[in-house]
Coordinates of C-alpha atoms in Angstrom, one line a residue:
X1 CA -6.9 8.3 -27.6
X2 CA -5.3 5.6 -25.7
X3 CA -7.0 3.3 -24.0
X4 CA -6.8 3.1 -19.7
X5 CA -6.2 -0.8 -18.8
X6 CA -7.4 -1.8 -15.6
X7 CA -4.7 -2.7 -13.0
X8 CA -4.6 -6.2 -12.3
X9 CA -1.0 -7.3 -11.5
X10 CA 2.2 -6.1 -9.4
X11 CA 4.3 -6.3 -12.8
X12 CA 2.2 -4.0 -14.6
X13 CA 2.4 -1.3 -12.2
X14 CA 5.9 -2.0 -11.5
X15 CA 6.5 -1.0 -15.4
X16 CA 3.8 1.8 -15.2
X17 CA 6.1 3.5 -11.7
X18 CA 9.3 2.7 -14.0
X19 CA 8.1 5.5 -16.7
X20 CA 8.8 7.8 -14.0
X21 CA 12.8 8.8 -13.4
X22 CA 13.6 9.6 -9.5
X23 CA 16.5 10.0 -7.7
X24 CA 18.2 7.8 -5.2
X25 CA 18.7 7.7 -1.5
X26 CA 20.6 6.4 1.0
X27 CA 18.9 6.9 4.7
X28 CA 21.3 5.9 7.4
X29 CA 22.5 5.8 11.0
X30 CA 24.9 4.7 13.8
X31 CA 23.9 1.6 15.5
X32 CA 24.9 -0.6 17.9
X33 CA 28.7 0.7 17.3
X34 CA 28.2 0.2 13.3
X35 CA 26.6 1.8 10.4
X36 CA 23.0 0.1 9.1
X37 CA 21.6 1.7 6.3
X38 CA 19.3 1.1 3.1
X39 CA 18.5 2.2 -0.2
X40 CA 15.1 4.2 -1.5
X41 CA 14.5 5.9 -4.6
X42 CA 10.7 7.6 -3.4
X43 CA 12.1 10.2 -1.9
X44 CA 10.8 13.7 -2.2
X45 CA 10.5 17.4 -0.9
X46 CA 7.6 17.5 1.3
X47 CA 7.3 21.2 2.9
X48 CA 9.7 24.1 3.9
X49 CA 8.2 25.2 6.9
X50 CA 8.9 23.4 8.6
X51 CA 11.2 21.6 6.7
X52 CA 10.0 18.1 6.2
X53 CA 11.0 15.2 3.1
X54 CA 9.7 11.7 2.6
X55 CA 10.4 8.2 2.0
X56 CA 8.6 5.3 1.5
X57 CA 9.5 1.9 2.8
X58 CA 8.3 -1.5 2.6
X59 CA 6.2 -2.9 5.0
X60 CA 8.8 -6.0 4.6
X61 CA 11.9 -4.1 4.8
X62 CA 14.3 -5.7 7.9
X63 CA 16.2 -2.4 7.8
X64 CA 13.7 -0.2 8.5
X65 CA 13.1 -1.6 12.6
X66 CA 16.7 -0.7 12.8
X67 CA 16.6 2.7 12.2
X68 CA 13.2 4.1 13.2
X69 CA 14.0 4.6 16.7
X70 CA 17.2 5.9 16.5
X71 CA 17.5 9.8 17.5
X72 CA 19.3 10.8 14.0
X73 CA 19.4 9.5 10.4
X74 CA 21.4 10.6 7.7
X75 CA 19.4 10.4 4.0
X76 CA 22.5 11.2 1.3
X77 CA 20.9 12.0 -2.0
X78 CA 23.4 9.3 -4.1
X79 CA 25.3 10.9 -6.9
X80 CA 25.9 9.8 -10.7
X81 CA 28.5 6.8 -10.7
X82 CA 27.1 5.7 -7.1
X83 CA 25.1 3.2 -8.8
X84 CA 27.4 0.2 -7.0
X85 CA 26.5 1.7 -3.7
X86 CA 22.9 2.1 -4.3
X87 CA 23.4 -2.0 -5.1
X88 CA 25.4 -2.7 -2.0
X89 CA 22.3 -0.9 0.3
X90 CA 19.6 -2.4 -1.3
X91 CA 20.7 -5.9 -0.6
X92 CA 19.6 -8.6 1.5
X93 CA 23.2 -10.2 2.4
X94 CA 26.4 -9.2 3.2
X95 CA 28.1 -6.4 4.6
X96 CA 26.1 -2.8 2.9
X97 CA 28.5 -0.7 4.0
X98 CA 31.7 -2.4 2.6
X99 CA 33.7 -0.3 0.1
X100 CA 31.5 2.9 0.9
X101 CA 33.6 5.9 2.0
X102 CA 31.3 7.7 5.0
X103 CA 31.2 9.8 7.8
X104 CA 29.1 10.1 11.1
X105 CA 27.4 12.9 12.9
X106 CA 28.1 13.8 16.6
X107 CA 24.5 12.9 16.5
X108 CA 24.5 9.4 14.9
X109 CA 23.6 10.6 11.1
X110 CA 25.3 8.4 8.6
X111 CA 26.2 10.2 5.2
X112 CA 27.5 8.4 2.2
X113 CA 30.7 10.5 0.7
X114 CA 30.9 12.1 -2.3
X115 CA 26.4 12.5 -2.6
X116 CA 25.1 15.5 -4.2
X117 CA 22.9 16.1 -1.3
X118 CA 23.5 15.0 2.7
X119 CA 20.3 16.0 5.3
X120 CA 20.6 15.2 8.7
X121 CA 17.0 14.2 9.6
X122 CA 14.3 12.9 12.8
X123 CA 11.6 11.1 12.0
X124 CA 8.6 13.3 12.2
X125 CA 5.8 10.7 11.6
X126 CA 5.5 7.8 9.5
X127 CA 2.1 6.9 8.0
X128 CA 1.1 3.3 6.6
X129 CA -0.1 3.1 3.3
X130 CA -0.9 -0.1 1.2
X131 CA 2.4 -2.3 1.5
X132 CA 4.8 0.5 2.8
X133 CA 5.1 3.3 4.9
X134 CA 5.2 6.9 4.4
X135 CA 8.2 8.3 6.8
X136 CA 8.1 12.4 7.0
X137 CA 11.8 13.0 8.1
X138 CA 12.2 16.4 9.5
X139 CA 15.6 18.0 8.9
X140 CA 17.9 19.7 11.4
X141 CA 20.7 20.6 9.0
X142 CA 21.8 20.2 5.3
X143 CA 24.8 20.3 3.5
X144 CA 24.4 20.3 -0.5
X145 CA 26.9 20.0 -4.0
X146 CA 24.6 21.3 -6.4
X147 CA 27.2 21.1 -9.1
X148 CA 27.5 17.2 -8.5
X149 CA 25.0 14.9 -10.7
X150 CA 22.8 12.8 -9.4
X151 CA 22.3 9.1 -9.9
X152 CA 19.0 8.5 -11.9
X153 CA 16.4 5.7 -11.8
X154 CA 14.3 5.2 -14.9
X155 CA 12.8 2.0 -15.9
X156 CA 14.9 -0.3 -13.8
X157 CA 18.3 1.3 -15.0
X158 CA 20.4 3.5 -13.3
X159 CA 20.7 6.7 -16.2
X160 CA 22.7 9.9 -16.5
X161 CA 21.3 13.6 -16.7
X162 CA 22.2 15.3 -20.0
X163 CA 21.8 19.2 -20.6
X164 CA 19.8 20.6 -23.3

């Protein structure tokens, strides 16, 4: 049997949460007459009735106040070769948005082109836990490419889906 170590440092876990692969998000909206957005790869399903999802985000993210009290955000699920994109929103500096084909809702969604997923969301609650939040996003519509890969995160790389 293996043995259990006990936690004792950021970097370990950090390796330990790397084992597992997840997918990656953009969650975005219209703002102030421009698009703010971030990246965040804990997303998951949450509940289908009603329909709810969930990220989590860092207590110290300076995106986050910009979007929490907007009506609408747009979460696109990011697709295989979106890897640059996924870069570009995860930044500190410079402008996220540059290079990224997207489109707006009527409503104020953001959606990054060319995702395998796109769900229009509100924010039904968000819950603090340790050093982020837990943000339940309701969604009010959906529009999905189920034939269209998406971009991977394992163990700090960005990794393609193979069929088997």
């Amino acid at each position: 049997m293996r043995g259990i170590e006990p936690v004792t440092a950021a970097t370990q876990l950090r390796q330990a949460f790397g084992c597992f692969p997840s997918g990656v998000t953009a969650l975005c909206a219209y703002r102030d007459g421009e698009p703010v957005g971030l990246a965040a790869s804990s997303f998951t399903s949450v509940s289908m009735e009603p329909p709810l999802v969930s990220v989590c985000i860092q207590h110290t993210s300076s995106t986050w106040p910009k979007l929490r009290d907007l009506p609408r955000v747009g979460l696109s699920v990011l697709a295989e070769g979106q890897d640059e994109i996924c870069a570009r929103l995860a930044s500190k500096a410079g402008d996220r948005f540059a290079g990224v084909d997207w489109f707006a809702s009527a409503d104020g969604s953001v959606f990054v082109d060319g995702a395998t997923l796109w769900l229009d969301c509100t924010i039904h609650e968000e819950v603090t836990c340790g050093d982020h939040d837990i943000v339940l996003l309701a969604i009010n519509g959906l529009s999905a490419a189920p034939d269209t890969s998406p971009l991977v995160f394992h163990a700090s790389r960005f990794r393609r889906l193979a069929s088997i």
